[in-house]
Short mmCIF file of C-alpha atoms in Angstrom, two decimals:
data_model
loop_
_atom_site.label_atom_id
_atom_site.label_comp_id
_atom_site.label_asym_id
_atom_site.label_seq_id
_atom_site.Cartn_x
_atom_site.Cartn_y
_atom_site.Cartn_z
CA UNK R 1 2.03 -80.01 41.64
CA UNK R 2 4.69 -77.61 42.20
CA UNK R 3 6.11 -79.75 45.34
CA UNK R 4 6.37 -82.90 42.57
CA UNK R 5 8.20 -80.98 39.78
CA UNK R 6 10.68 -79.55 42.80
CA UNK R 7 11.47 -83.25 43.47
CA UNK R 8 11.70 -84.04 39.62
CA UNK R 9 14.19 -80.84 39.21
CA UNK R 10 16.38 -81.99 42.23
CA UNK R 11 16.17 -85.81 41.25
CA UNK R 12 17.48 -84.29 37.31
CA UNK R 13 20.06 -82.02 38.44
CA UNK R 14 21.70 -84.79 40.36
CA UNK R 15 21.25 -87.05 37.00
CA UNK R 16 22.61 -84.31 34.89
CA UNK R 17 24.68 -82.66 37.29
CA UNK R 18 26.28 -80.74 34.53
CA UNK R 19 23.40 -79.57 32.85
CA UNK R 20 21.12 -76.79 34.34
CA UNK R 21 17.88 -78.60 34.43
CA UNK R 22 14.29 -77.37 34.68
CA UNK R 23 10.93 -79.07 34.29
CA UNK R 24 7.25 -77.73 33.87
CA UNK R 25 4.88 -80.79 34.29
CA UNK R 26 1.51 -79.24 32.43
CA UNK R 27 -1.11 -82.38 33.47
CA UNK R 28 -1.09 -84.91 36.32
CA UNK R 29 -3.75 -87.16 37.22
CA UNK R 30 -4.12 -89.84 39.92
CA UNK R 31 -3.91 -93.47 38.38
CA UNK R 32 -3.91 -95.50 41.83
CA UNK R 33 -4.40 -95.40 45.64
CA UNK R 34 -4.25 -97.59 48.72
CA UNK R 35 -5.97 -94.78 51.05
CA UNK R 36 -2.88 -93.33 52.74
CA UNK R 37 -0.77 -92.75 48.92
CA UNK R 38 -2.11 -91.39 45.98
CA UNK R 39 -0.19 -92.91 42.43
CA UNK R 40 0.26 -89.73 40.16
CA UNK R 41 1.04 -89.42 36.85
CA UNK R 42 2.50 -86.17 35.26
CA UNK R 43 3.56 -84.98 31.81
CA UNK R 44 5.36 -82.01 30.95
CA UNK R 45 8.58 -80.79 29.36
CA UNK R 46 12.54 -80.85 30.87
CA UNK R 47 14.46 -78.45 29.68
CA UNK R 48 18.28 -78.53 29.53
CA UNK R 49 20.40 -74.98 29.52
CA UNK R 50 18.26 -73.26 28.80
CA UNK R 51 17.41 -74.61 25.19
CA UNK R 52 17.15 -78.24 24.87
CA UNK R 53 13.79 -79.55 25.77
CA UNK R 54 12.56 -83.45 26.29
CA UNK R 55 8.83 -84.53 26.83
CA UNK R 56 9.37 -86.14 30.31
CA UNK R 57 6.26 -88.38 32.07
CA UNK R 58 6.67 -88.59 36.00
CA UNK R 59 5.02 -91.41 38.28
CA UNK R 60 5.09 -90.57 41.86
CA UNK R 61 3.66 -91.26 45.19
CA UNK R 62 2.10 -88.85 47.15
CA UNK R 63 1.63 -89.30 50.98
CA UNK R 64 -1.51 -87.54 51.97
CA UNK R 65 -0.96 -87.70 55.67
CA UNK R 66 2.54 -85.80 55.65
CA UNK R 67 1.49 -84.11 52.51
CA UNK R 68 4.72 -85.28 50.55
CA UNK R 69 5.84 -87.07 47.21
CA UNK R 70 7.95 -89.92 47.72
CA UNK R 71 9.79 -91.56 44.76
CA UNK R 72 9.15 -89.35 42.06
CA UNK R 73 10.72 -91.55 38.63
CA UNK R 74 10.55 -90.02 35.47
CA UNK R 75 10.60 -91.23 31.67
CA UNK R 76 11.84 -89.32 28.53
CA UNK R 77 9.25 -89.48 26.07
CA UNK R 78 11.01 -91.02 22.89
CA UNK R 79 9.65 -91.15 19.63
CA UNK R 80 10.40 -92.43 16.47
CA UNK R 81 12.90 -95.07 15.74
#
């Protein structure tokens, strides 16, 4: 877990490149798997300078031969309306 929310930090910061960004991702689970990739999905909470925080789900692959996560996309959780 703390390899996937170092790519989820990196793939934010260059998003929001003038924002210091930081994510904790609190639960992941595997959804899906061919054998050589694992599908994870992770929830936890970005936070922008410092202060402003956003739910944030992440779906990644993992690739258990080399042992690393390959596209890591993430999703603000938005509610209300």
């Amino acid at each position: 877990l703390p390899g996937l929310q170092a790519k989820v930090v990196a793939a934010m910061g260059d998003e929001f490149a003038s924002q210091q960004v930081d994510v904790s991702l609190q639960k992941a689970q595997v959804i899906g798997s061919d054998g050589r990739r694992l599908v994870v999905r992770a929830q936890g909470i970005a936070r922008f300078d410092g202060s402003e925080t956003a739910p944030v789900t992440v779906r990644a692959l993992y690739e258990q031969r080399s042992g690393r996560w390959l596209d890591a996309q993430y999703d603000f959780d938005v509610v209300g309306g």
